[in-house]
Coordinates of C-alpha atoms and ligand atoms in Angstrom, one line a residue:
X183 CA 96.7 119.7 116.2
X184 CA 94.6 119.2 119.6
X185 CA 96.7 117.0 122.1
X186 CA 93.0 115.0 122.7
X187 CA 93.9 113.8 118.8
X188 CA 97.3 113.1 119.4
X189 CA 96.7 111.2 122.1
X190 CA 93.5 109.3 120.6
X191 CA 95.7 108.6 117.7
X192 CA 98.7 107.5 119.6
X193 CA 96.5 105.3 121.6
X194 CA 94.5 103.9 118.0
X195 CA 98.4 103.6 117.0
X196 CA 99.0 101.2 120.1
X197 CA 95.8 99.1 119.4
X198 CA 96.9 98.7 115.6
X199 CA 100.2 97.9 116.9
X200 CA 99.2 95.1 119.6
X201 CA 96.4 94.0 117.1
X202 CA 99.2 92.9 114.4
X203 CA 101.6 91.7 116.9
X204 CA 98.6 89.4 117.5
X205 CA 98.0 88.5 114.6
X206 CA 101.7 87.9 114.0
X207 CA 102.2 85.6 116.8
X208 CA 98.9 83.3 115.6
X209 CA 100.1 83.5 111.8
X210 CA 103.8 82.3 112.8
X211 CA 102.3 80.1 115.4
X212 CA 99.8 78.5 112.3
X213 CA 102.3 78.9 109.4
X214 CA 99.5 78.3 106.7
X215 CA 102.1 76.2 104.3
X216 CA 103.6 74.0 106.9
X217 CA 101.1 71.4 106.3
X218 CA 104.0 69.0 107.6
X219 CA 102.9 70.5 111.6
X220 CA 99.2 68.6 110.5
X221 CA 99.1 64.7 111.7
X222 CA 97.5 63.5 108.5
X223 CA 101.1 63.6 106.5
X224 CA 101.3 60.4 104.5
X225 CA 104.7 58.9 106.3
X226 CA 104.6 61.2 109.0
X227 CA 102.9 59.7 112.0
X228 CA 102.3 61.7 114.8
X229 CA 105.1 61.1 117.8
X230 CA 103.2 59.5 120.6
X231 CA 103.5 60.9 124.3
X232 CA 105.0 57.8 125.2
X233 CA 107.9 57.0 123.0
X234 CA 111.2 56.4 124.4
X235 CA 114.0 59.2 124.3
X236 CA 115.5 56.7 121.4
X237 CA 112.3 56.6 119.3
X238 CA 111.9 60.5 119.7
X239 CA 115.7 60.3 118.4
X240 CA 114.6 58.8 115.5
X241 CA 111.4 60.7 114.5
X242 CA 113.6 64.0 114.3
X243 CA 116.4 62.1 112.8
X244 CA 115.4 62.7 109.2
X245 CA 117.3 66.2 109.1
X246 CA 119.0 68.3 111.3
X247 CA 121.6 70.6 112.2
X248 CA 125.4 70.1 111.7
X249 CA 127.9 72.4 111.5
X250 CA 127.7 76.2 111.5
X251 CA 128.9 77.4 108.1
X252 CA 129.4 81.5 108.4
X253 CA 133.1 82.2 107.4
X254 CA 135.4 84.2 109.6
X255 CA 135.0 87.1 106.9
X256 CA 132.7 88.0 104.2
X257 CA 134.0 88.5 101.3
X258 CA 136.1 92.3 101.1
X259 CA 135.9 92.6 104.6
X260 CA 132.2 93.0 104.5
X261 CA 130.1 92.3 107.8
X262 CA 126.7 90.4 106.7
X263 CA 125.8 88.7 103.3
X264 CA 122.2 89.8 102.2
X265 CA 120.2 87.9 99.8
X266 CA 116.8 89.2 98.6
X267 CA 115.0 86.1 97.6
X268 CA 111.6 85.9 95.4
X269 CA 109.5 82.9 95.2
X270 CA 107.6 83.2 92.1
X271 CA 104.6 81.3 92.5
X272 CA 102.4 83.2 91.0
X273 CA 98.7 81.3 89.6
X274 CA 100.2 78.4 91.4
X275 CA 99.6 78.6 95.1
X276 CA 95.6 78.7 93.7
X277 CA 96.1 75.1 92.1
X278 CA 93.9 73.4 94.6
X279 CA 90.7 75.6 94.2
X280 CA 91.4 77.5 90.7
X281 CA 89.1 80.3 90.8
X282 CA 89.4 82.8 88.0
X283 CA 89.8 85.9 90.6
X284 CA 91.9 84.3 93.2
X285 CA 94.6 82.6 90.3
X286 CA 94.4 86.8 89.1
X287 CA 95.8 87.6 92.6
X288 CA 98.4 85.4 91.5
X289 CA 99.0 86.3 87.8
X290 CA 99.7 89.9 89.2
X291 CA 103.1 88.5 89.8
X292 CA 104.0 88.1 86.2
X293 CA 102.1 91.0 84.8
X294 CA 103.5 93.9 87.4
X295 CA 104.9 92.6 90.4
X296 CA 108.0 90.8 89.0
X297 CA 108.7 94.1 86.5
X298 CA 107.9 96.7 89.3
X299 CA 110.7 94.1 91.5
X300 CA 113.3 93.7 88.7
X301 CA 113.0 97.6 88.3
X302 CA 113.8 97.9 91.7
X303 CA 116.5 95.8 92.0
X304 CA 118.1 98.0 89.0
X305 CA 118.0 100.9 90.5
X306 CA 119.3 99.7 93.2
X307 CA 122.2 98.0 91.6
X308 CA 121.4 94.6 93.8
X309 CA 121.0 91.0 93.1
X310 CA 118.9 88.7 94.2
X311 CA 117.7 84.7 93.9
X312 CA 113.9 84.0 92.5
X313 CA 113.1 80.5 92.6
X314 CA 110.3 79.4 90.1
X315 CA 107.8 76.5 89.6
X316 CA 108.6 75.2 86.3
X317 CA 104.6 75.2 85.4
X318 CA 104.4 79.2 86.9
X319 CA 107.2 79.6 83.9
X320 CA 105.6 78.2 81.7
X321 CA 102.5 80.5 81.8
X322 CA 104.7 84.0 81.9
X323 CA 108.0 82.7 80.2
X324 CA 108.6 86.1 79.6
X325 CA 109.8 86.2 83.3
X326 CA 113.2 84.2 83.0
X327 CA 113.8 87.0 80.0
X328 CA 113.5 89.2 82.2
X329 CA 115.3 88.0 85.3
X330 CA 118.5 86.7 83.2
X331 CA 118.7 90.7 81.2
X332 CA 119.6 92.0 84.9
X333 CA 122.7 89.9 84.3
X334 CA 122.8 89.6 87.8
X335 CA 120.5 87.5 89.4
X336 CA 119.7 83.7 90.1
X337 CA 117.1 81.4 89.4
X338 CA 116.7 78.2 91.3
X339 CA 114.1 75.0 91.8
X340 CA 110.9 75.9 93.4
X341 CA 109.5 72.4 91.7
X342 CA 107.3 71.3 88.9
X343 CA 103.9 72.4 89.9
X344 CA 104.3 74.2 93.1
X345 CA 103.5 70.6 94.7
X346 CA 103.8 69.7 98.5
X347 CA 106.5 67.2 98.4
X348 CA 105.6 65.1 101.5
X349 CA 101.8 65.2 99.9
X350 CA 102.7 63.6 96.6
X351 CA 103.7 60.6 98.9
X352 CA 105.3 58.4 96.0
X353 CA 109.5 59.2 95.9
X354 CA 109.6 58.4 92.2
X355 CA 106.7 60.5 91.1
X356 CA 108.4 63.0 93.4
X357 CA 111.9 62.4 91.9
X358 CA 110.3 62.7 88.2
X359 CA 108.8 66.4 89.0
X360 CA 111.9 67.4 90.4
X361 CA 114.2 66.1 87.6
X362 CA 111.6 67.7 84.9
X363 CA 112.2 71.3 86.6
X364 CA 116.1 70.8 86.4
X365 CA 115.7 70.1 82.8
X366 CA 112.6 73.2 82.2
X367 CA 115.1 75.4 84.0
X368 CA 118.5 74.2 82.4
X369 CA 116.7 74.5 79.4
X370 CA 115.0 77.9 79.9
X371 CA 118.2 79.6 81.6
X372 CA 121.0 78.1 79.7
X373 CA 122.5 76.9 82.9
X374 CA 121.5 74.2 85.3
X375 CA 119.9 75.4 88.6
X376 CA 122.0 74.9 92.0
X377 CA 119.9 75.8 94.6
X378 CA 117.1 74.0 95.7
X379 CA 113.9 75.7 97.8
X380 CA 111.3 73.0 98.2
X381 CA 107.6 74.3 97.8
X382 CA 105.7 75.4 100.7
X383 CA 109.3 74.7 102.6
X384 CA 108.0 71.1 102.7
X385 CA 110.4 68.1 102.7
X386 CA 109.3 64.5 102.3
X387 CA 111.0 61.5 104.0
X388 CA 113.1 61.7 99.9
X389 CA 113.9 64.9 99.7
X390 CA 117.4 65.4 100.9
X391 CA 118.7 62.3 99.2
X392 CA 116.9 63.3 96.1
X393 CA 118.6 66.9 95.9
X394 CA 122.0 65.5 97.2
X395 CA 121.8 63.0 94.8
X396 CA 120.7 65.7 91.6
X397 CA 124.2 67.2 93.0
X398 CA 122.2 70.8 94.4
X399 CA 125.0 72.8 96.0
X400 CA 122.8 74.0 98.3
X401 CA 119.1 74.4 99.9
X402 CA 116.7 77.0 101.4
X403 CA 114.2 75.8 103.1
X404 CA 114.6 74.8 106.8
X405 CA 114.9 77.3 109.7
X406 CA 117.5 75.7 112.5
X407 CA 119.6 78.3 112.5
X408 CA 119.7 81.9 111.3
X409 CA 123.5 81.6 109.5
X410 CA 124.6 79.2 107.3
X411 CA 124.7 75.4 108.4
X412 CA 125.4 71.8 107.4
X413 CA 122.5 69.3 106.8
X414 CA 122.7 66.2 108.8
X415 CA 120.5 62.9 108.2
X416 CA 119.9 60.5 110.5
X417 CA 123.4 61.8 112.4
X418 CA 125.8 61.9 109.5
X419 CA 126.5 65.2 106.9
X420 CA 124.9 65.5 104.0
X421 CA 127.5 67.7 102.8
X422 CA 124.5 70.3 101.8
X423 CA 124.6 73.3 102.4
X424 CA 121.5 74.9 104.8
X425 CA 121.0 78.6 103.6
X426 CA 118.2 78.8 105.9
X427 CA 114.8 80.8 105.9
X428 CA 112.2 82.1 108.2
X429 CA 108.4 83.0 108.7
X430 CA 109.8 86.0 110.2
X431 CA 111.7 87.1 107.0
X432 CA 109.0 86.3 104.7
X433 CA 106.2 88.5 103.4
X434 CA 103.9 86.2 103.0
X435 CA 102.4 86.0 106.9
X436 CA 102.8 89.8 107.2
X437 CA 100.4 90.8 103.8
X438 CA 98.5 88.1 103.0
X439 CA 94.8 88.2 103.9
X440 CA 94.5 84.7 104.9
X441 CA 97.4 84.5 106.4
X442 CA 95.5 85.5 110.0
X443 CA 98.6 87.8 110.6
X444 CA 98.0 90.5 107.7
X445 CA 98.1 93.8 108.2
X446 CA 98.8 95.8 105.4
X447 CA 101.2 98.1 106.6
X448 CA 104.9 98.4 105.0
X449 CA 106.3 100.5 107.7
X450 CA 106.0 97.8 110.4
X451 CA 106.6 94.9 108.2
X452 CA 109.8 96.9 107.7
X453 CA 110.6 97.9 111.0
X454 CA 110.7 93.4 111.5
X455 CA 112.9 93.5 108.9
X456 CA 115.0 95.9 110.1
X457 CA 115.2 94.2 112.9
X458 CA 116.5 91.0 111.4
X459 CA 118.6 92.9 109.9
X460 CA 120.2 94.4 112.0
X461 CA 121.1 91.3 114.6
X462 CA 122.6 90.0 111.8
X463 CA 124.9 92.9 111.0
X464 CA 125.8 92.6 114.7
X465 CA 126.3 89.0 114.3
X466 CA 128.3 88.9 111.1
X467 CA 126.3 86.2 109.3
X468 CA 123.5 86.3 106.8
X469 CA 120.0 88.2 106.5
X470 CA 118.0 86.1 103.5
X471 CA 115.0 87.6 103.0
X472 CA 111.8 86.2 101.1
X473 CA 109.2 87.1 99.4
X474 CA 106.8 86.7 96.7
X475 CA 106.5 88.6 93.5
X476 CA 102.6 88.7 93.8
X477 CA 102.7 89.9 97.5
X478 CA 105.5 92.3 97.9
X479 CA 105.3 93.5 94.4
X480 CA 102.3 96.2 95.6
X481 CA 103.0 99.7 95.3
X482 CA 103.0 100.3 98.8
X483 CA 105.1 97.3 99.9
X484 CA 107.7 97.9 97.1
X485 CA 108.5 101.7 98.4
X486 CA 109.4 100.0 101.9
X487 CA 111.2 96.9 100.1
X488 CA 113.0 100.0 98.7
X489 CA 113.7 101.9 102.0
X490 CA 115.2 98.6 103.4
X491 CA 117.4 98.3 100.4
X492 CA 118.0 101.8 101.0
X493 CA 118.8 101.8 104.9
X494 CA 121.1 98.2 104.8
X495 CA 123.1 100.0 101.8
X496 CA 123.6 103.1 104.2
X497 CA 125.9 100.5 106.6
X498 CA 129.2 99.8 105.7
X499 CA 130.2 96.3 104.8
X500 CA 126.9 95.3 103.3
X501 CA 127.5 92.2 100.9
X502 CA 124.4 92.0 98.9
X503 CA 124.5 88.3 96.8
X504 CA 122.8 85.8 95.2
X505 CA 122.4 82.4 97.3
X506 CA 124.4 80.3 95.3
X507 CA 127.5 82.7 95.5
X508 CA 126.8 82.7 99.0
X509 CA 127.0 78.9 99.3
X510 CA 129.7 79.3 96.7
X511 CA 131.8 81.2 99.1
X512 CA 131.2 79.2 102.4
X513 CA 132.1 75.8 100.1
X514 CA 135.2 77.6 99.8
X515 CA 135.9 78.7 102.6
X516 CA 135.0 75.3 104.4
X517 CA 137.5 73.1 102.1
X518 CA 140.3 76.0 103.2
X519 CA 139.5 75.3 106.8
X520 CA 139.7 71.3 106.0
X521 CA 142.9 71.4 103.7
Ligands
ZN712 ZN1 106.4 78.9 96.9

């Protein structure tokens, strides 16, 4: 090999390299779903340059941070809880402009990404949580099957439609969606969902007293912290659990085309991963991954789901679990600490 093409392909190497971290920055930057960031929000006025410190209090007020949940110990000793999460949206992220080739992009969840996942996951002996739209169910409901024969996994609310809760701006046409996927799931699991992950990872001003009071053990959908937390609203616990997420652990910014950041290369995306990973096997908290049947379940992007799989199991002290025994075990381990 002439050093000319080494170095010509080291150097195309760096361009691909600075071109994605780029792209990266723009896509986390512009998170396509978090419509909430856009000032047209029914309910959500922008905050004006000149409010007072008290009325800037009050515009963030709705939820925040409380307490940090991560136990003194994992359970067995172990170091880090994983969770793999899948949310299986499928058709549904295509509601708003249902063309027949983009909602195939999205039926490629049900037909061969979710088997070529669960596949995985058997092999690799490891749970995970898939949170479903009750309507994306419906379509494929061949997929809770095949989720509950793993005997191992979760499946949580992901709501009704796939809607974008502060969009539907009306708390008890919200409340009705979300008590009809409760009762689609209870019905199609044979156990009542405890874990909430709102769609898009979009609350509305009803949200957190709508899942508190549907009695969810926990949620997954904010990003204050990278371990376990309390929810506060308006200054006083909710007693709900935060098992928080990130654009950075998600594979939607990474692969999707319009996305801005994509780049279609596993072995970066899992080098970020890695990454993540690895902090928090340093740290001793949690590394809660997610992704999307329909994105990650690609050929290419499954064999470097698999080498991460692969690489975290090589570390001692690995607990890989579901969400809900995660916020089972930090319930727990909180009411210890308070008795
Ligand atoms: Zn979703």
């Amino acid at each position: 090999m002439s050093s000319s093409f080494v170095s010509g392909f080291s150097a195309g190497l760096k361009t691909l390299t600075l071109a994605f971290v780029l792209r990266l920055c723009l896509a986390l930057l512009l998170p396509p779903a978090a419509a909430a960031q856009e000032p047209s929000i029914p309910g959500f006025p922008e905050i004006p340059i000149d409010a007072t410190e008290d009325q800037v209090r009050q515009r963030v007020a709705l939820v925040r941070a409380g307490e940090k949940l991560t136990p003194r110990a994992w359970p067995n000793g172990a170091r880090v809880a994983v969770c793999l999460s899948f949310d299986v949206d499928n058709e549904l992220l295509w509601r708003r402009t249902p063309l027949p080739v983009p909602l195939s992009q999205g039926e490629y969840g049900a037909t061969t990404g979710l088997p070529r996942i669960l596949e995985l996951l058997d092999r690799q002996s490891v749970p995970a949580s898939f949170y479903i739209p009750a309507m994306s169910a419906a379509l494929d409901p061949q997929m809770i099957q095949e989720i509950l024969r793993g005997k191992r996994h979760e499946i949580g609310v992901h709501g009704w439609m796939h809607e974008n809760l502060p969009m539907v701006a009306d708390a008890a046409k919200e409340e009705k969606l979300l008590t009809q996927s409760i009762e689609y799931l209870t019905k199609a699991t044979g156990k009542r969902p405890v874990g909430f992950r709102a769609p898009s990872w979009a609350f509305s001003e009803s949200t957190l007293k709508q899942i508190q009071k549907a009695g969810f053990l926990y949620d997954s959908s904010f990003m204050a912290m990278d371990e376990p937390y309390e929810l506060l609203s308006h200054g006083q616990d909710t007693r709900m659990i935060e098992l928080p997420i990130n654009w950075i652990a998600d594979d939607y910014p990474y692969y999707e085309p319009q996305a801005a950041g994509s780049l279609p290369d596993p072995e970066l995306v899992f080098d970020v991963y890695k990454g993540e990973f690895d902090v928090a096997y340093q740290e001793r908290t949690t590394f809660i991954l997610t992704m999307h049947p329909h994105i990650t379940g690609h050929r290419s992007r499954i064999a470097g789901l698999e080498k991460l799989i692969v690489y975290m199991k090589s570390k001692p002290g690995v607990w890989f679990a579901t969400l809900d025994q995660v916020a089972e075990y930090v319930k727990a381990q909180q009411e210890q600490v308070k008795r």
